[in-house]
XYZ file of C-alpha atoms in Angstrom:
306
model
C 26.701 -86.374 145.849
C 24.647 -83.284 146.629
C 24.787 -80.521 144.058
C 27.005 -77.529 144.875
C 24.999 -75.148 142.691
C 22.622 -72.574 144.219
C 19.086 -73.940 143.854
C 17.756 -70.667 142.529
C 20.270 -70.324 139.708
C 20.123 -72.219 136.442
C 23.499 -72.804 134.860
C 24.600 -74.034 131.489
C 26.487 -77.322 131.515
C 29.638 -75.363 130.745
C 29.434 -72.627 133.366
C 30.618 -74.651 136.327
C 34.054 -75.256 134.842
C 34.885 -72.004 133.150
C 37.644 -69.696 134.342
C 37.578 -65.992 135.111
C 41.290 -65.456 134.435
C 43.423 -66.290 131.486
C 46.820 -67.156 132.889
C 45.703 -70.174 134.987
C 46.967 -73.422 133.553
C 44.040 -75.031 131.787
C 44.524 -78.347 133.570
C 43.723 -76.456 136.758
C 40.125 -76.183 135.616
C 39.614 -79.878 134.988
C 41.403 -80.904 138.165
C 39.380 -78.466 140.240
C 36.110 -79.531 138.644
C 36.828 -83.218 139.115
C 37.700 -82.587 142.740
C 34.291 -80.998 143.237
C 32.487 -83.699 141.290
C 31.098 -81.156 138.872
C 32.254 -82.392 135.503
C 29.152 -82.709 133.323
C 28.875 -85.290 130.605
C 28.074 -82.452 128.275
C 31.534 -80.966 128.916
C 33.212 -84.271 128.175
C 31.364 -84.470 124.863
C 32.523 -81.031 123.752
C 34.917 -80.671 120.850
C 38.405 -79.303 121.679
C 37.603 -76.010 119.914
C 34.501 -75.413 122.023
C 36.379 -76.340 125.186
C 39.006 -73.756 124.232
C 36.349 -71.066 123.886
C 34.530 -71.943 127.071
C 37.764 -71.860 129.089
C 38.032 -68.156 128.320
C 34.556 -67.222 129.569
C 34.190 -64.987 132.589
C 31.965 -66.844 135.099
C 33.639 -66.118 138.440
C 30.214 -65.644 140.070
C 29.503 -69.405 140.029
C 32.723 -70.388 141.804
C 32.498 -71.206 145.474
C 33.427 -68.509 147.975
C 36.792 -70.087 148.752
C 37.789 -70.346 145.117
C 36.511 -66.855 144.392
C 38.744 -65.499 147.132
C 41.661 -67.465 145.690
C 41.123 -65.930 142.282
C 40.546 -62.475 143.755
C 43.915 -62.677 145.521
C 45.568 -63.774 142.277
C 43.974 -60.858 140.434
C 45.025 -58.292 143.048
C 48.626 -59.506 142.987
C 48.805 -59.280 139.222
C 47.129 -55.883 139.174
C 49.752 -54.660 141.643
C 52.581 -55.887 139.436
C 50.929 -54.459 136.344
C 50.245 -51.101 137.992
C 53.878 -50.822 139.084
C 55.093 -51.539 135.580
C 52.686 -49.063 134.030
C 53.720 -46.442 136.587
C 57.403 -46.973 135.730
C 56.807 -46.718 131.993
C 54.672 -43.638 132.534
C 57.582 -41.989 134.358
C 59.906 -42.808 131.461
C 57.365 -41.395 129.041
C 57.111 -38.145 130.991
C 60.915 -37.878 131.171
C 61.197 -38.393 127.432
C 58.510 -35.834 126.662
C 60.206 -33.370 129.007
C 63.532 -33.992 127.239
C 61.917 -33.450 123.868
C 60.169 -30.249 124.927
C 62.920 -28.591 126.943
C 66.100 -30.022 125.414
C 65.529 -31.318 121.902
C 63.117 -28.637 120.711
C 65.295 -25.963 122.295
C 68.365 -27.174 120.371
C 66.858 -28.549 117.187
C 69.697 -27.396 114.945
C 72.295 -28.984 117.217
C 70.465 -32.320 117.163
C 70.070 -32.127 113.390
C 73.831 -31.733 113.151
C 74.356 -34.698 115.469
C 72.087 -36.749 113.216
C 74.629 -36.250 110.435
C 77.903 -36.642 112.321
C 79.334 -36.950 115.818
C 82.619 -35.397 116.895
C 83.042 -36.102 120.611
C 86.171 -34.869 122.362
C 86.014 -37.556 125.030
C 85.981 -41.320 125.096
C 84.624 -42.348 128.525
C 85.133 -45.788 130.036
C 82.962 -46.169 133.131
C 81.375 -48.821 135.306
C 77.963 -50.354 134.645
C 76.887 -49.564 138.225
C 73.456 -47.891 138.131
C 74.540 -45.266 140.682
C 77.402 -43.752 138.692
C 76.131 -42.581 135.305
C 78.828 -40.194 133.932
C 76.280 -38.136 132.023
C 74.474 -37.327 135.265
C 77.573 -36.802 137.402
C 79.685 -34.787 134.944
C 76.917 -33.358 132.779
C 78.014 -34.793 129.435
C 75.592 -33.621 126.766
C 74.608 -35.495 123.598
C 77.565 -35.578 121.230
C 80.207 -34.710 123.847
C 81.336 -38.165 124.975
C 81.587 -41.520 123.250
C 80.985 -43.974 126.058
C 81.404 -47.625 126.963
C 80.525 -49.099 130.351
C 81.603 -52.439 131.767
C 81.989 -54.154 135.133
C 84.569 -52.194 137.189
C 85.466 -49.835 134.295
C 88.362 -52.001 133.105
C 90.504 -51.881 129.981
C 92.200 -55.205 129.229
C 95.677 -55.149 127.643
C 96.036 -55.789 123.928
C 97.430 -59.276 124.511
C 94.130 -60.418 126.074
C 92.370 -60.257 122.739
C 89.258 -58.500 121.447
C 86.464 -57.307 123.728
C 83.607 -54.842 123.282
C 85.648 -52.359 125.320
C 88.777 -52.238 123.174
C 86.606 -52.375 120.050
C 84.837 -49.221 121.242
C 88.176 -47.611 122.113
C 89.527 -48.403 118.655
C 86.493 -46.823 116.997
C 86.725 -43.760 119.231
C 90.429 -43.216 118.533
C 90.759 -44.208 114.893
C 87.397 -43.125 113.495
C 86.088 -40.410 115.802
C 89.595 -39.174 116.665
C 88.770 -38.276 120.242
C 91.298 -36.144 122.092
C 90.843 -37.677 125.533
C 90.247 -41.146 126.956
C 88.744 -40.844 130.410
C 88.626 -43.922 132.686
C 86.221 -43.286 135.575
C 86.038 -45.483 138.675
C 83.926 -45.125 141.792
C 83.513 -46.023 145.445
C 81.835 -49.233 146.676
C 82.502 -51.027 143.385
C 81.159 -54.584 143.571
C 83.480 -55.678 140.771
C 86.553 -54.602 142.724
C 85.181 -56.186 145.887
C 84.881 -59.473 144.008
C 88.429 -59.066 142.694
C 89.742 -58.537 146.217
C 88.000 -61.610 147.646
C 88.105 -64.192 144.857
C 90.491 -67.126 144.944
C 92.155 -68.907 142.051
C 89.551 -71.208 140.541
C 89.800 -73.755 137.762
C 86.293 -72.820 136.643
C 85.926 -69.062 137.207
C 82.652 -67.329 136.460
C 82.329 -64.831 133.629
C 82.597 -61.941 136.084
C 85.652 -63.441 137.768
C 87.343 -63.854 134.382
C 86.582 -60.242 133.537
C 87.716 -58.606 136.787
C 90.850 -60.740 136.544
C 91.999 -58.106 134.057
C 92.773 -55.975 137.129
C 94.744 -58.641 138.971
C 97.834 -56.416 138.924
C 95.879 -53.761 140.843
C 94.934 -56.341 143.460
C 98.539 -57.504 143.905
C 99.749 -53.929 144.201
C 97.035 -53.147 146.740
C 98.070 -56.128 148.857
C 101.639 -54.830 148.808
C 100.866 -51.186 149.543
C 97.743 -51.336 151.736
C 97.775 -54.709 153.461
C 97.708 -52.995 156.876
C 94.402 -51.260 156.097
C 90.859 -52.550 156.617
C 89.154 -54.466 153.825
C 86.981 -51.464 152.857
C 90.053 -49.235 152.696
C 91.892 -51.830 150.637
C 88.986 -51.929 148.195
C 89.049 -48.146 147.863
C 92.797 -48.293 147.232
C 92.258 -50.994 144.600
C 89.443 -49.020 142.946
C 91.904 -46.231 142.218
C 94.783 -48.570 141.428
C 92.676 -50.413 138.849
C 92.063 -47.112 137.043
C 95.815 -46.596 136.752
C 96.242 -50.169 135.505
C 93.654 -49.486 132.803
C 95.491 -46.324 131.788
C 98.707 -48.332 131.448
C 96.859 -51.056 129.542
C 95.703 -48.435 127.036
C 99.351 -47.844 126.176
C 99.677 -51.477 125.026
C 97.661 -50.505 121.935
C 100.169 -49.063 119.394
C 97.687 -46.631 117.871
C 97.026 -45.176 121.321
C 100.664 -45.099 122.415
C 101.598 -43.306 119.196
C 99.009 -40.565 119.664
C 99.862 -40.102 123.347
C 103.533 -39.796 122.435
C 102.710 -37.113 119.850
C 100.498 -35.253 122.317
C 97.284 -35.592 120.263
C 95.630 -37.882 122.811
C 95.466 -37.588 126.592
C 94.717 -40.381 129.051
C 92.831 -39.331 132.176
C 91.722 -41.113 135.322
C 88.767 -40.127 137.478
C 87.325 -41.378 140.766
C 83.813 -40.604 141.975
C 83.116 -41.162 145.669
C 79.331 -41.161 145.964
C 79.473 -41.526 149.736
C 80.914 -38.022 150.059
C 80.009 -36.772 146.563
C 83.580 -35.859 145.650
C 85.462 -36.312 142.403
C 89.178 -36.758 141.812
C 90.789 -36.419 138.394
C 94.341 -36.886 137.122
C 96.272 -37.174 133.851
C 98.781 -39.831 132.874
C 102.330 -38.453 132.639
C 103.523 -40.295 129.552
C 107.172 -39.247 129.817
C 107.395 -40.966 133.190
C 105.047 -43.848 132.376
C 106.255 -45.136 129.013
C 107.194 -48.510 130.489
C 103.960 -50.483 130.063
C 105.261 -53.830 131.243
C 103.184 -55.638 133.847
C 103.802 -54.301 137.320
C 105.121 -50.953 136.106
C 104.134 -47.860 138.063
C 102.047 -45.059 136.655
C 103.150 -41.443 136.960
C 100.424 -38.838 136.994
C 100.179 -35.083 136.810
C 97.584 -32.349 137.180
C 95.760 -34.136 139.992
C 92.645 -32.185 141.022
C 90.098 -32.858 143.768
C 86.547 -31.540 143.459
C 84.365 -31.374 146.550
């Protein structure tokens, strides 16, 4: 077979099969070299350690034009991914440094106090949706709100057993002694959309099991809003699920006791990011002390911000 090497260039017996990029599977080199008929006996006689070293050498200039283009394309793609990642981290870095300069350094004493103890007035239960961060929407500052976020901002009843949500609520109420528990829902909630469309399944997914905690809200929505479009039904259920979570909070004796005494308030909130409006209401305990499944919630002090 005719040699593929340029006649004017002298190469070492190892150069023809070295790689210009770490990240290619090493078998790729041998397979490619065999295909070209360029495996030297000297390479075959090399010890494994020397083969390992020679694989890492940068000799892209001896690869044929087609293979060079292949590697160039691979390099460009990876540089693009890398550049995007670096750009993202750089943005986070700049945001952090801005926070440190303008917020932290401007309130050093406050942050030193927070380092010793936290005394938030609010416990916030919100959705994990990336579009509805309560700190951005309502301006909660460090130390003001103890927060837990889950799919569809749900609170399961006590009988359903331990979850990270009721564990956080217990810590907030018993240890931090918050004065308000604020359940915040939002428009276009994918968790509620799944709840409204899912069927009974013998093998439900993790998400289906979780949103099943709001099944009562779905049943009530079907009763009260069955004549509406699917999108309108979902919006109805998004608000109804908040009320169900407020009622579920009353299944915890240490919450019910504090609400009865007036030392703890339960609030619902709904953020519509399509119109950028916010609705807030407070549970009326005197009218809502029946926490059995299917019971209706009475609210007071309903306010609409637009």
